């Protein structure tokens, strides 16, 4: 199957500081890819680069982002703006800050139909109400007249999903779509996203929650200190990771299957990207670290069919068997 999205050797910098370093991944039509890692790993910056929405002080310094055969990094602002919403859409982590507090949610959704589809006011409002109804907002005609602060966190997230999906994009990027939501609301949002998956929508899920990833994605990229350190199918990576950082993430995550297992946090803290350690960035926290890890930065390499790892001793990590932190429900 041809690749819908191909990100190759992407690097993003703030001044001279590289926050994303040589990241590569791809996505097929109808597939869901998860990008996971701790805060500051570069996962959100990578997704913002795809959409051309990097903060003003950040810039892409190298790499390629191809969407359906088109090089996105060569497009102008107007061309990118047309693609956003029409073909590419995003759900931001904090819907309250992403929505305009001075406009009703119905107006904000309807505006997309007026500007992008040329719909008249009443037609745009009708379609906005339909979009709200489709994502499970009750009494949508009345709630369309409410402002963002009048919605609960879960309902605001539904509003964001309605806006993102209103123009039927081909790719949805969901940045921490269930953060700060209670377990019941989280399950509702995930069911809503899975319904869209089944209809053929391609998705990139940005998350630190491995349980969410297990329930939504087919493939996963693990990022640490701005680099992709492992990739593979969710099933293979969760059952037998090939990078010590992935193994640590799984051990530090609650498991729905093994409720008696003690959670094991990863020792230490992620590195400061302005003062990266020599060699492998994970070596100060890694139980497998040896002298080579302190001096030589490992390259991302194929360690099994469909799997890559940036660890000098990936094969040894693989032989340790099933990860104790398997989070599949």
PDB file of C-alpha atoms in Angstrom:
ATOM      1  CA  UNK A   1       0.000   0.000   0.000  1.00  0.00           C
ATOM      2  CA  UNK A   2       1.320   3.475  -0.873  1.00  0.00           C
ATOM      3  CA  UNK A   3       2.278   5.884   1.881  1.00  0.00           C
ATOM      4  CA  UNK A   4      -0.162   8.713   2.538  1.00  0.00           C
ATOM      5  CA  UNK A   5       2.302  10.592   4.749  1.00  0.00           C
ATOM      6  CA  UNK A   6       6.088  10.250   4.744  1.00  0.00           C
ATOM      7  CA  UNK A   7       8.249  12.144   7.229  1.00  0.00           C
ATOM      8  CA  UNK A   8      11.962  11.694   6.529  1.00  0.00           C
ATOM      9  CA  UNK A   9      14.918  12.847   8.645  1.00  0.00           C
ATOM     10  CA  UNK A  10      12.930  15.755  10.142  1.00  0.00           C
ATOM     11  CA  UNK A  11      14.841  18.159  12.388  1.00  0.00           C
ATOM     12  CA  UNK A  12      13.318  21.174  14.153  1.00  0.00           C
ATOM     13  CA  UNK A  13      15.358  23.767  16.032  1.00  0.00           C
ATOM     14  CA  UNK A  14      14.889  26.710  18.361  1.00  0.00           C
ATOM     15  CA  UNK A  15      17.850  28.879  17.430  1.00  0.00           C
ATOM     16  CA  UNK A  16      20.832  26.521  17.588  1.00  0.00           C
ATOM     17  CA  UNK A  17      19.053  24.007  19.825  1.00  0.00           C
ATOM     18  CA  UNK A  18      17.623  20.976  18.035  1.00  0.00           C
ATOM     19  CA  UNK A  19      14.361  19.872  19.662  1.00  0.00           C
ATOM     20  CA  UNK A  20      13.552  17.266  16.977  1.00  0.00           C
ATOM     21  CA  UNK A  21      16.514  15.350  15.570  1.00  0.00           C
ATOM     22  CA  UNK A  22      16.282  13.314  12.393  1.00  0.00           C
ATOM     23  CA  UNK A  23      12.841  11.791  12.943  1.00  0.00           C
ATOM     24  CA  UNK A  24      11.311   9.545  10.267  1.00  0.00           C
ATOM     25  CA  UNK A  25       7.955   7.769  10.094  1.00  0.00           C
ATOM     26  CA  UNK A  26       5.190   7.039   7.597  1.00  0.00           C
ATOM     27  CA  UNK A  27       1.452   6.466   7.561  1.00  0.00           C
ATOM     28  CA  UNK A  28      -0.796   4.529   5.210  1.00  0.00           C
ATOM     29  CA  UNK A  29      -4.387   5.338   4.310  1.00  0.00           C
ATOM     30  CA  UNK A  30      -6.729   4.297   7.134  1.00  0.00           C
ATOM     31  CA  UNK A  31      -3.873   3.561   9.539  1.00  0.00           C
ATOM     32  CA  UNK A  32      -3.408   5.012  13.027  1.00  0.00           C
ATOM     33  CA  UNK A  33       0.114   5.789  14.183  1.00  0.00           C
ATOM     34  CA  UNK A  34       0.923   6.742  17.772  1.00  0.00           C
ATOM     35  CA  UNK A  35       3.879   8.907  18.772  1.00  0.00           C
ATOM     36  CA  UNK A  36       4.702   8.463  22.449  1.00  0.00           C
ATOM     37  CA  UNK A  37       7.227   9.821  24.903  1.00  0.00           C
ATOM     38  CA  UNK A  38       7.664  12.014  27.944  1.00  0.00           C
ATOM     39  CA  UNK A  39       7.050  15.765  27.921  1.00  0.00           C
ATOM     40  CA  UNK A  40       9.701  17.540  25.872  1.00  0.00           C
ATOM     41  CA  UNK A  41      10.471  14.509  23.708  1.00  0.00           C
ATOM     42  CA  UNK A  42       9.550  16.385  20.511  1.00  0.00           C
ATOM     43  CA  UNK A  43       6.393  14.461  19.685  1.00  0.00           C
ATOM     44  CA  UNK A  44       4.078  17.506  19.523  1.00  0.00           C
ATOM     45  CA  UNK A  45       6.640  19.608  17.629  1.00  0.00           C
ATOM     46  CA  UNK A  46       6.884  16.869  15.004  1.00  0.00           C
ATOM     47  CA  UNK A  47       3.132  16.962  14.440  1.00  0.00           C
ATOM     48  CA  UNK A  48       3.025  20.775  14.324  1.00  0.00           C
ATOM     49  CA  UNK A  49       5.740  20.708  11.656  1.00  0.00           C
ATOM     50  CA  UNK A  50       3.498  18.531   9.481  1.00  0.00           C
ATOM     51  CA  UNK A  51       0.755  21.160   9.629  1.00  0.00           C
ATOM     52  CA  UNK A  52       3.077  24.145   9.243  1.00  0.00           C
ATOM     53  CA  UNK A  53       2.055  25.380  12.694  1.00  0.00           C
ATOM     54  CA  UNK A  54       5.409  25.597  14.457  1.00  0.00           C
ATOM     55  CA  UNK A  55       5.780  28.445  16.967  1.00  0.00           C
ATOM     56  CA  UNK A  56       7.472  31.548  15.502  1.00  0.00           C
ATOM     57  CA  UNK A  57      10.820  30.861  17.177  1.00  0.00           C
ATOM     58  CA  UNK A  58      11.022  27.298  15.786  1.00  0.00           C
ATOM     59  CA  UNK A  59      12.035  26.263  12.289  1.00  0.00           C
ATOM     60  CA  UNK A  60      12.516  23.105  10.248  1.00  0.00           C
ATOM     61  CA  UNK A  61      16.251  22.851   9.575  1.00  0.00           C
ATOM     62  CA  UNK A  62      16.292  19.648   7.528  1.00  0.00           C
ATOM     63  CA  UNK A  63      14.188  16.782   6.290  1.00  0.00           C
ATOM     64  CA  UNK A  64      11.141  16.132   4.163  1.00  0.00           C
ATOM     65  CA  UNK A  65       7.399  15.910   4.823  1.00  0.00           C
ATOM     66  CA  UNK A  66       5.481  14.414   1.895  1.00  0.00           C
ATOM     67  CA  UNK A  67       1.693  14.335   1.916  1.00  0.00           C
ATOM     68  CA  UNK A  68       0.096  12.208  -0.802  1.00  0.00           C
ATOM     69  CA  UNK A  69       3.190  12.783  -2.918  1.00  0.00           C
ATOM     70  CA  UNK A  70       3.438  16.558  -2.300  1.00  0.00           C
ATOM     71  CA  UNK A  71       6.347  18.103  -0.402  1.00  0.00           C
ATOM     72  CA  UNK A  72       4.694  20.146   2.352  1.00  0.00           C
ATOM     73  CA  UNK A  73       7.871  22.011   3.297  1.00  0.00           C
ATOM     74  CA  UNK A  74       7.942  23.655  -0.139  1.00  0.00           C
ATOM     75  CA  UNK A  75       4.355  24.970   0.050  1.00  0.00           C
ATOM     76  CA  UNK A  76       3.536  28.607   0.770  1.00  0.00           C
ATOM     77  CA  UNK A  77       1.356  29.796   3.650  1.00  0.00           C
ATOM     78  CA  UNK A  78      -1.784  30.046   1.490  1.00  0.00           C
ATOM     79  CA  UNK A  79      -1.371  26.509   0.152  1.00  0.00           C
ATOM     80  CA  UNK A  80      -0.799  25.117   3.653  1.00  0.00           C
ATOM     81  CA  UNK A  81      -3.793  27.020   4.990  1.00  0.00           C
ATOM     82  CA  UNK A  82      -5.982  25.428   2.324  1.00  0.00           C
ATOM     83  CA  UNK A  83      -4.741  21.952   3.222  1.00  0.00           C
ATOM     84  CA  UNK A  84      -5.421  22.483   6.941  1.00  0.00           C
ATOM     85  CA  UNK A  85      -9.025  21.591   7.620  1.00  0.00           C
ATOM     86  CA  UNK A  86      -9.614  20.347   4.083  1.00  0.00           C
ATOM     87  CA  UNK A  87      -7.169  17.415   4.170  1.00  0.00           C
ATOM     88  CA  UNK A  88      -5.231  17.763   7.436  1.00  0.00           C
ATOM     89  CA  UNK A  89      -6.751  18.552  10.830  1.00  0.00           C
ATOM     90  CA  UNK A  90      -5.649  18.643  14.456  1.00  0.00           C
ATOM     91  CA  UNK A  91      -7.226  18.302  17.887  1.00  0.00           C
ATOM     92  CA  UNK A  92      -5.171  20.389  20.291  1.00  0.00           C
ATOM     93  CA  UNK A  93      -4.312  19.245  23.794  1.00  0.00           C
ATOM     94  CA  UNK A  94      -6.192  22.093  25.524  1.00  0.00           C
ATOM     95  CA  UNK A  95      -9.536  22.762  23.795  1.00  0.00           C
ATOM     96  CA  UNK A  96     -10.358  25.742  26.020  1.00  0.00           C
ATOM     97  CA  UNK A  97      -7.322  27.688  24.824  1.00  0.00           C
ATOM     98  CA  UNK A  98      -7.808  26.517  21.221  1.00  0.00           C
ATOM     99  CA  UNK A  99     -11.389  27.849  21.023  1.00  0.00           C
ATOM    100  CA  UNK A 100     -12.273  31.547  20.778  1.00  0.00           C
ATOM    101  CA  UNK A 101     -13.837  32.453  24.156  1.00  0.00           C
ATOM    102  CA  UNK A 102     -15.828  35.375  22.718  1.00  0.00           C
ATOM    103  CA  UNK A 103     -17.689  33.385  20.040  1.00  0.00           C
ATOM    104  CA  UNK A 104     -20.288  30.646  20.425  1.00  0.00           C
ATOM    105  CA  UNK A 105     -19.115  27.172  19.477  1.00  0.00           C
ATOM    106  CA  UNK A 106     -21.836  26.939  16.845  1.00  0.00           C
ATOM    107  CA  UNK A 107     -20.552  30.098  15.178  1.00  0.00           C
ATOM    108  CA  UNK A 108     -16.973  28.812  15.215  1.00  0.00           C
ATOM    109  CA  UNK A 109     -17.906  25.517  13.555  1.00  0.00           C
ATOM    110  CA  UNK A 110     -20.283  27.206  11.095  1.00  0.00           C
ATOM    111  CA  UNK A 111     -17.535  29.640  10.095  1.00  0.00           C
ATOM    112  CA  UNK A 112     -15.588  26.736   8.620  1.00  0.00           C
ATOM    113  CA  UNK A 113     -18.475  25.908   6.282  1.00  0.00           C
ATOM    114  CA  UNK A 114     -18.939  29.555   5.322  1.00  0.00           C
ATOM    115  CA  UNK A 115     -15.264  30.191   4.584  1.00  0.00           C
ATOM    116  CA  UNK A 116     -14.273  26.831   3.107  1.00  0.00           C
ATOM    117  CA  UNK A 117     -17.495  25.652   1.480  1.00  0.00           C
ATOM    118  CA  UNK A 118     -19.170  28.959   0.641  1.00  0.00           C
ATOM    119  CA  UNK A 119     -22.276  27.980   2.611  1.00  0.00           C
ATOM    120  CA  UNK A 120     -24.870  30.632   3.470  1.00  0.00           C
ATOM    121  CA  UNK A 121     -25.465  31.476   7.124  1.00  0.00           C
ATOM    122  CA  UNK A 122     -28.444  29.159   7.736  1.00  0.00           C
ATOM    123  CA  UNK A 123     -26.896  26.273   5.812  1.00  0.00           C
ATOM    124  CA  UNK A 124     -23.632  26.679   7.713  1.00  0.00           C
ATOM    125  CA  UNK A 125     -25.461  26.705  11.051  1.00  0.00           C
ATOM    126  CA  UNK A 126     -27.409  23.563  10.112  1.00  0.00           C
ATOM    127  CA  UNK A 127     -24.224  21.745   9.184  1.00  0.00           C
ATOM    128  CA  UNK A 128     -22.533  22.905  12.397  1.00  0.00           C
ATOM    129  CA  UNK A 129     -25.396  21.451  14.433  1.00  0.00           C
ATOM    130  CA  UNK A 130     -25.114  18.200  12.467  1.00  0.00           C
ATOM    131  CA  UNK A 131     -21.382  18.071  13.213  1.00  0.00           C
ATOM    132  CA  UNK A 132     -22.037  18.587  16.935  1.00  0.00           C
ATOM    133  CA  UNK A 133     -24.740  15.923  16.943  1.00  0.00           C
ATOM    134  CA  UNK A 134     -22.440  13.451  15.199  1.00  0.00           C
ATOM    135  CA  UNK A 135     -19.854  13.670  17.996  1.00  0.00           C
ATOM    136  CA  UNK A 136     -22.471  13.034  20.669  1.00  0.00           C
ATOM    137  CA  UNK A 137     -23.236  16.541  21.968  1.00  0.00           C
ATOM    138  CA  UNK A 138     -26.851  16.355  23.225  1.00  0.00           C
ATOM    139  CA  UNK A 139     -29.373  19.065  22.307  1.00  0.00           C
ATOM    140  CA  UNK A 140     -26.901  20.392  19.757  1.00  0.00           C
ATOM    141  CA  UNK A 141     -29.172  23.134  18.387  1.00  0.00           C
ATOM    142  CA  UNK A 142     -29.341  24.747  21.834  1.00  0.00           C
ATOM    143  CA  UNK A 143     -25.724  24.058  22.812  1.00  0.00           C
ATOM    144  CA  UNK A 144     -24.530  25.667  19.577  1.00  0.00           C
ATOM    145  CA  UNK A 145     -25.448  29.013  21.168  1.00  0.00           C
ATOM    146  CA  UNK A 146     -23.177  28.388  24.172  1.00  0.00           C
ATOM    147  CA  UNK A 147     -19.647  29.702  24.649  1.00  0.00           C
ATOM    148  CA  UNK A 148     -16.620  27.426  25.249  1.00  0.00           C
ATOM    149  CA  UNK A 149     -16.486  28.087  29.004  1.00  0.00           C
ATOM    150  CA  UNK A 150     -20.060  26.790  29.328  1.00  0.00           C
ATOM    151  CA  UNK A 151     -18.994  23.263  28.338  1.00  0.00           C
ATOM    152  CA  UNK A 152     -17.344  20.584  30.475  1.00  0.00           C
ATOM    153  CA  UNK A 153     -13.850  19.399  29.539  1.00  0.00           C
ATOM    154  CA  UNK A 154     -15.201  16.328  27.778  1.00  0.00           C
ATOM    155  CA  UNK A 155     -17.797  18.317  25.833  1.00  0.00           C
ATOM    156  CA  UNK A 156     -15.196  20.904  24.800  1.00  0.00           C
ATOM    157  CA  UNK A 157     -13.087  18.070  23.457  1.00  0.00           C
ATOM    158  CA  UNK A 158     -16.109  16.887  21.466  1.00  0.00           C
ATOM    159  CA  UNK A 159     -16.501  20.408  20.075  1.00  0.00           C
ATOM    160  CA  UNK A 160     -12.850  20.323  18.983  1.00  0.00           C
ATOM    161  CA  UNK A 161     -13.387  16.953  17.300  1.00  0.00           C
ATOM    162  CA  UNK A 162     -16.495  18.285  15.540  1.00  0.00           C
ATOM    163  CA  UNK A 163     -14.481  21.244  14.222  1.00  0.00           C
ATOM    164  CA  UNK A 164     -11.567  19.050  13.166  1.00  0.00           C
ATOM    165  CA  UNK A 165     -13.773  16.580  11.297  1.00  0.00           C
ATOM    166  CA  UNK A 166     -16.302  19.055   9.888  1.00  0.00           C
ATOM    167  CA  UNK A 167     -14.669  19.278   6.452  1.00  0.00           C
ATOM    168  CA  UNK A 168     -13.948  15.525   6.319  1.00  0.00           C
ATOM    169  CA  UNK A 169     -10.123  15.617   6.352  1.00  0.00           C
ATOM    170  CA  UNK A 170      -8.087  12.576   5.369  1.00  0.00           C
ATOM    171  CA  UNK A 171      -5.688  12.857   8.317  1.00  0.00           C
ATOM    172  CA  UNK A 172      -6.468  13.771  11.919  1.00  0.00           C
ATOM    173  CA  UNK A 173      -3.670  14.559  14.369  1.00  0.00           C
ATOM    174  CA  UNK A 174      -4.890  14.177  17.959  1.00  0.00           C
ATOM    175  CA  UNK A 175      -2.491  15.760  20.471  1.00  0.00           C
ATOM    176  CA  UNK A 176      -3.143  14.217  23.907  1.00  0.00           C
ATOM    177  CA  UNK A 177      -6.881  13.923  23.103  1.00  0.00           C
ATOM    178  CA  UNK A 178      -7.859  12.518  26.520  1.00  0.00           C
ATOM    179  CA  UNK A 179      -5.541  14.419  28.877  1.00  0.00           C
ATOM    180  CA  UNK A 180      -7.273  15.686  32.065  1.00  0.00           C
ATOM    181  CA  UNK A 181     -10.498  13.817  31.247  1.00  0.00           C
ATOM    182  CA  UNK A 182     -11.972  11.336  33.701  1.00  0.00           C
ATOM    183  CA  UNK A 183     -11.966   7.653  32.789  1.00  0.00           C
ATOM    184  CA  UNK A 184     -15.602   7.571  31.644  1.00  0.00           C
ATOM    185  CA  UNK A 185     -15.260  10.597  29.358  1.00  0.00           C
ATOM    186  CA  UNK A 186     -11.921   9.289  28.090  1.00  0.00           C
ATOM    187  CA  UNK A 187     -13.596   6.048  27.022  1.00  0.00           C
ATOM    188  CA  UNK A 188     -16.330   8.003  25.211  1.00  0.00           C
ATOM    189  CA  UNK A 189     -13.789  10.090  23.286  1.00  0.00           C
ATOM    190  CA  UNK A 190     -11.799   6.990  22.314  1.00  0.00           C
ATOM    191  CA  UNK A 191     -14.960   5.260  21.067  1.00  0.00           C
ATOM    192  CA  UNK A 192     -15.712   8.329  18.972  1.00  0.00           C
ATOM    193  CA  UNK A 193     -12.232   8.288  17.424  1.00  0.00           C
ATOM    194  CA  UNK A 194     -12.408   4.530  16.772  1.00  0.00           C
ATOM    195  CA  UNK A 195     -15.697   5.036  14.934  1.00  0.00           C
ATOM    196  CA  UNK A 196     -13.922   7.455  12.603  1.00  0.00           C
ATOM    197  CA  UNK A 197     -11.044   5.003  12.211  1.00  0.00           C
ATOM    198  CA  UNK A 198     -13.480   2.361  11.038  1.00  0.00           C
ATOM    199  CA  UNK A 199     -14.767   4.808   8.415  1.00  0.00           C
ATOM    200  CA  UNK A 200     -11.238   5.033   6.963  1.00  0.00           C
ATOM    201  CA  UNK A 201      -9.802   8.138   8.638  1.00  0.00           C
ATOM    202  CA  UNK A 202      -6.006   8.128   9.038  1.00  0.00           C
ATOM    203  CA  UNK A 203      -4.795   9.342  12.428  1.00  0.00           C
ATOM    204  CA  UNK A 204      -1.686  10.284  14.359  1.00  0.00           C
ATOM    205  CA  UNK A 205      -2.179  10.032  18.123  1.00  0.00           C
ATOM    206  CA  UNK A 206       0.271  12.046  20.234  1.00  0.00           C
ATOM    207  CA  UNK A 207       0.262  10.692  23.774  1.00  0.00           C
ATOM    208  CA  UNK A 208       2.206   9.720  26.874  1.00  0.00           C
ATOM    209  CA  UNK A 209      -0.625   7.345  27.869  1.00  0.00           C
ATOM    210  CA  UNK A 210       0.291   3.868  26.669  1.00  0.00           C
ATOM    211  CA  UNK A 211      -3.166   2.554  27.523  1.00  0.00           C
ATOM    212  CA  UNK A 212      -4.745   5.026  25.081  1.00  0.00           C
ATOM    213  CA  UNK A 213      -2.206   4.018  22.442  1.00  0.00           C
ATOM    214  CA  UNK A 214      -2.960   0.309  22.925  1.00  0.00           C
ATOM    215  CA  UNK A 215      -6.662   0.943  22.284  1.00  0.00           C
ATOM    216  CA  UNK A 216      -6.310   3.165  19.214  1.00  0.00           C
ATOM    217  CA  UNK A 217      -3.124   2.586  17.188  1.00  0.00           C
ATOM    218  CA  UNK A 218      -1.685  -0.104  14.933  1.00  0.00           C
ATOM    219  CA  UNK A 219       1.880   1.220  14.907  1.00  0.00           C
ATOM    220  CA  UNK A 220       3.874   3.300  17.366  1.00  0.00           C
ATOM    221  CA  UNK A 221       6.956   5.520  17.315  1.00  0.00           C
ATOM    222  CA  UNK A 222       8.698   6.079  20.658  1.00  0.00           C
ATOM    223  CA  UNK A 223      10.529   9.406  21.016  1.00  0.00           C
ATOM    224  CA  UNK A 224      13.145  10.449  23.545  1.00  0.00           C
ATOM    225  CA  UNK A 225      15.091  13.720  23.673  1.00  0.00           C
ATOM    226  CA  UNK A 226      13.976  14.693  20.176  1.00  0.00           C
ATOM    227  CA  UNK A 227      14.779  11.377  18.485  1.00  0.00           C
ATOM    228  CA  UNK A 228      12.795   8.329  17.456  1.00  0.00           C
ATOM    229  CA  UNK A 229      14.331   5.507  19.504  1.00  0.00           C
ATOM    230  CA  UNK A 230      11.994   2.648  18.558  1.00  0.00           C
ATOM    231  CA  UNK A 231       9.151   1.849  16.176  1.00  0.00           C
ATOM    232  CA  UNK A 232       6.999  -1.157  15.385  1.00  0.00           C
ATOM    233  CA  UNK A 233       3.515  -2.559  15.673  1.00  0.00           C
ATOM    234  CA  UNK A 234       1.789  -1.911  18.974  1.00  0.00           C
ATOM    235  CA  UNK A 235       1.421  -5.645  19.633  1.00  0.00           C
ATOM    236  CA  UNK A 236       5.113  -6.434  19.075  1.00  0.00           C
ATOM    237  CA  UNK A 237       6.495  -3.372  20.806  1.00  0.00           C
ATOM    238  CA  UNK A 238       4.298  -3.774  23.886  1.00  0.00           C
ATOM    239  CA  UNK A 239       4.981  -7.487  24.269  1.00  0.00           C
ATOM    240  CA  UNK A 240       8.729  -7.326  23.661  1.00  0.00           C
ATOM    241  CA  UNK A 241      10.346  -3.872  23.366  1.00  0.00           C
ATOM    242  CA  UNK A 242      13.807  -3.531  21.842  1.00  0.00           C
ATOM    243  CA  UNK A 243      14.836  -0.268  23.519  1.00  0.00           C
ATOM    244  CA  UNK A 244      15.410   0.185  27.280  1.00  0.00           C
ATOM    245  CA  UNK A 245      13.439   3.444  27.276  1.00  0.00           C
ATOM    246  CA  UNK A 246      10.368   1.723  25.835  1.00  0.00           C
ATOM    247  CA  UNK A 247      10.801  -1.047  28.382  1.00  0.00           C
ATOM    248  CA  UNK A 248      10.911   1.604  31.125  1.00  0.00           C
ATOM    249  CA  UNK A 249       7.807   3.385  29.822  1.00  0.00           C
ATOM    250  CA  UNK A 250       5.854   0.136  29.892  1.00  0.00           C
ATOM    251  CA  UNK A 251       7.049  -0.733  33.391  1.00  0.00           C
ATOM    252  CA  UNK A 252       6.022   2.744  34.580  1.00  0.00           C
ATOM    253  CA  UNK A 253       2.497   2.473  33.124  1.00  0.00           C
ATOM    254  CA  UNK A 254      -0.538   0.997  34.928  1.00  0.00           C
ATOM    255  CA  UNK A 255      -1.718  -2.304  33.487  1.00  0.00           C
ATOM    256  CA  UNK A 256      -5.392  -3.217  33.177  1.00  0.00           C
ATOM    257  CA  UNK A 257      -4.412  -6.895  32.972  1.00  0.00           C
ATOM    258  CA  UNK A 258      -2.010  -7.048  35.898  1.00  0.00           C
ATOM    259  CA  UNK A 259      -3.549  -4.910  38.645  1.00  0.00           C
ATOM    260  CA  UNK A 260      -1.245  -6.395  41.278  1.00  0.00           C
ATOM    261  CA  UNK A 261       1.940  -5.330  39.497  1.00  0.00           C
ATOM    262  CA  UNK A 262       3.982  -2.602  41.144  1.00  0.00           C
ATOM    263  CA  UNK A 263       4.610   0.398  38.898  1.00  0.00           C
ATOM    264  CA  UNK A 264       8.328   0.987  38.368  1.00  0.00           C
ATOM    265  CA  UNK A 265       9.234   4.605  37.509  1.00  0.00           C
ATOM    266  CA  UNK A 266      12.189   5.318  35.258  1.00  0.00           C
ATOM    267  CA  UNK A 267      15.142   6.583  37.276  1.00  0.00           C
ATOM    268  CA  UNK A 268      16.318  10.143  36.671  1.00  0.00           C
ATOM    269  CA  UNK A 269      14.927  12.828  34.379  1.00  0.00           C
ATOM    270  CA  UNK A 270      14.862  13.541  30.634  1.00  0.00           C
ATOM    271  CA  UNK A 271      17.928  15.511  29.512  1.00  0.00           C
ATOM    272  CA  UNK A 272      18.002  19.255  28.954  1.00  0.00           C
ATOM    273  CA  UNK A 273      18.028  19.605  25.155  1.00  0.00           C
ATOM    274  CA  UNK A 274      20.380  22.584  25.484  1.00  0.00           C
ATOM    275  CA  UNK A 275      22.969  20.382  27.218  1.00  0.00           C
ATOM    276  CA  UNK A 276      22.615  16.874  25.823  1.00  0.00           C
ATOM    277  CA  UNK A 277      24.778  14.091  27.262  1.00  0.00           C
ATOM    278  CA  UNK A 278      27.385  12.482  25.044  1.00  0.00           C
ATOM    279  CA  UNK A 279      26.613   9.204  23.327  1.00  0.00           C
ATOM    280  CA  UNK A 280      23.106   7.839  23.804  1.00  0.00           C
ATOM    281  CA  UNK A 281      20.842  10.479  25.369  1.00  0.00           C
ATOM    282  CA  UNK A 282      19.200   7.792  27.521  1.00  0.00           C
ATOM    283  CA  UNK A 283      22.406   6.314  28.947  1.00  0.00           C
ATOM    284  CA  UNK A 284      22.316   8.235  32.299  1.00  0.00           C
ATOM    285  CA  UNK A 285      18.972   6.535  33.066  1.00  0.00           C
ATOM    286  CA  UNK A 286      19.519   3.189  31.352  1.00  0.00           C
ATOM    287  CA  UNK A 287      20.003  -0.079  33.275  1.00  0.00           C
ATOM    288  CA  UNK A 288      21.637  -1.619  30.160  1.00  0.00           C
ATOM    289  CA  UNK A 289      24.171   1.218  29.662  1.00  0.00           C
ATOM    290  CA  UNK A 290      27.816   0.360  28.986  1.00  0.00           C
ATOM    291  CA  UNK A 291      30.879   2.374  28.053  1.00  0.00           C
ATOM    292  CA  UNK A 292      29.970   2.430  24.360  1.00  0.00           C
ATOM    293  CA  UNK A 293      26.620   4.040  25.224  1.00  0.00           C
ATOM    294  CA  UNK A 294      28.424   6.940  26.909  1.00  0.00           C
ATOM    295  CA  UNK A 295      30.543   7.736  23.861  1.00  0.00           C
ATOM    296  CA  UNK A 296      28.722   6.593  20.693  1.00  0.00           C
ATOM    297  CA  UNK A 297      25.237   7.795  19.743  1.00  0.00           C
ATOM    298  CA  UNK A 298      23.294   4.807  18.359  1.00  0.00           C
ATOM    299  CA  UNK A 299      21.646   5.010  14.944  1.00  0.00           C
ATOM    300  CA  UNK A 300      18.063   3.902  14.366  1.00  0.00           C
ATOM    301  CA  UNK A 301      18.361   0.502  12.669  1.00  0.00           C
ATOM    302  CA  UNK A 302      16.210  -2.453  11.678  1.00  0.00           C
ATOM    303  CA  UNK A 303      16.262  -5.107  14.415  1.00  0.00           C
ATOM    304  CA  UNK A 304      13.395  -7.305  13.145  1.00  0.00           C
ATOM    305  CA  UNK A 305      10.955  -7.186  10.220  1.00  0.00           C
ATOM    306  CA  UNK A 306       8.973  -3.950  10.523  1.00  0.00           C
ATOM    307  CA  UNK A 307      10.839  -2.900  13.690  1.00  0.00           C
ATOM    308  CA  UNK A 308      13.566  -0.347  14.347  1.00  0.00           C
ATOM    309  CA  UNK A 309      15.560   0.552  17.447  1.00  0.00           C
ATOM    310  CA  UNK A 310      18.245   3.098  18.348  1.00  0.00           C
ATOM    311  CA  UNK A 311      20.042   0.947  20.909  1.00  0.00           C
ATOM    312  CA  UNK A 312      23.493  -0.611  20.599  1.00  0.00           C
ATOM    313  CA  UNK A 313      22.206  -3.653  22.472  1.00  0.00           C
ATOM    314  CA  UNK A 314      18.668  -3.931  21.062  1.00  0.00           C
ATOM    315  CA  UNK A 315      18.981  -7.663  20.429  1.00  0.00           C
ATOM    316  CA  UNK A 316      19.929  -8.197  24.058  1.00  0.00           C
ATOM    317  CA  UNK A 317      16.957  -6.124  25.231  1.00  0.00           C
ATOM    318  CA  UNK A 318      14.675  -8.196  22.988  1.00  0.00           C
ATOM    319  CA  UNK A 319      15.870 -11.472  24.532  1.00  0.00           C
ATOM    320  CA  UNK A 320      14.600 -10.361  27.943  1.00  0.00           C
ATOM    321  CA  UNK A 321      11.092 -11.386  26.817  1.00  0.00           C
ATOM    322  CA  UNK A 322       7.684  -9.897  27.563  1.00  0.00           C
ATOM    323  CA  UNK A 323       7.619  -6.422  29.071  1.00  0.00           C
ATOM    324  CA  UNK A 324       6.296  -6.329  32.613  1.00  0.00           C
ATOM    325  CA  UNK A 325       4.372  -3.186  31.821  1.00  0.00           C
ATOM    326  CA  UNK A 326       2.060  -4.485  29.104  1.00  0.00           C
ATOM    327  CA  UNK A 327      -0.863  -2.020  29.192  1.00  0.00           C
ATOM    328  CA  UNK A 328      -3.341  -3.640  26.841  1.00  0.00           C
ATOM    329  CA  UNK A 329      -6.817  -3.809  28.341  1.00  0.00           C
TER     330      UNK A 329
END
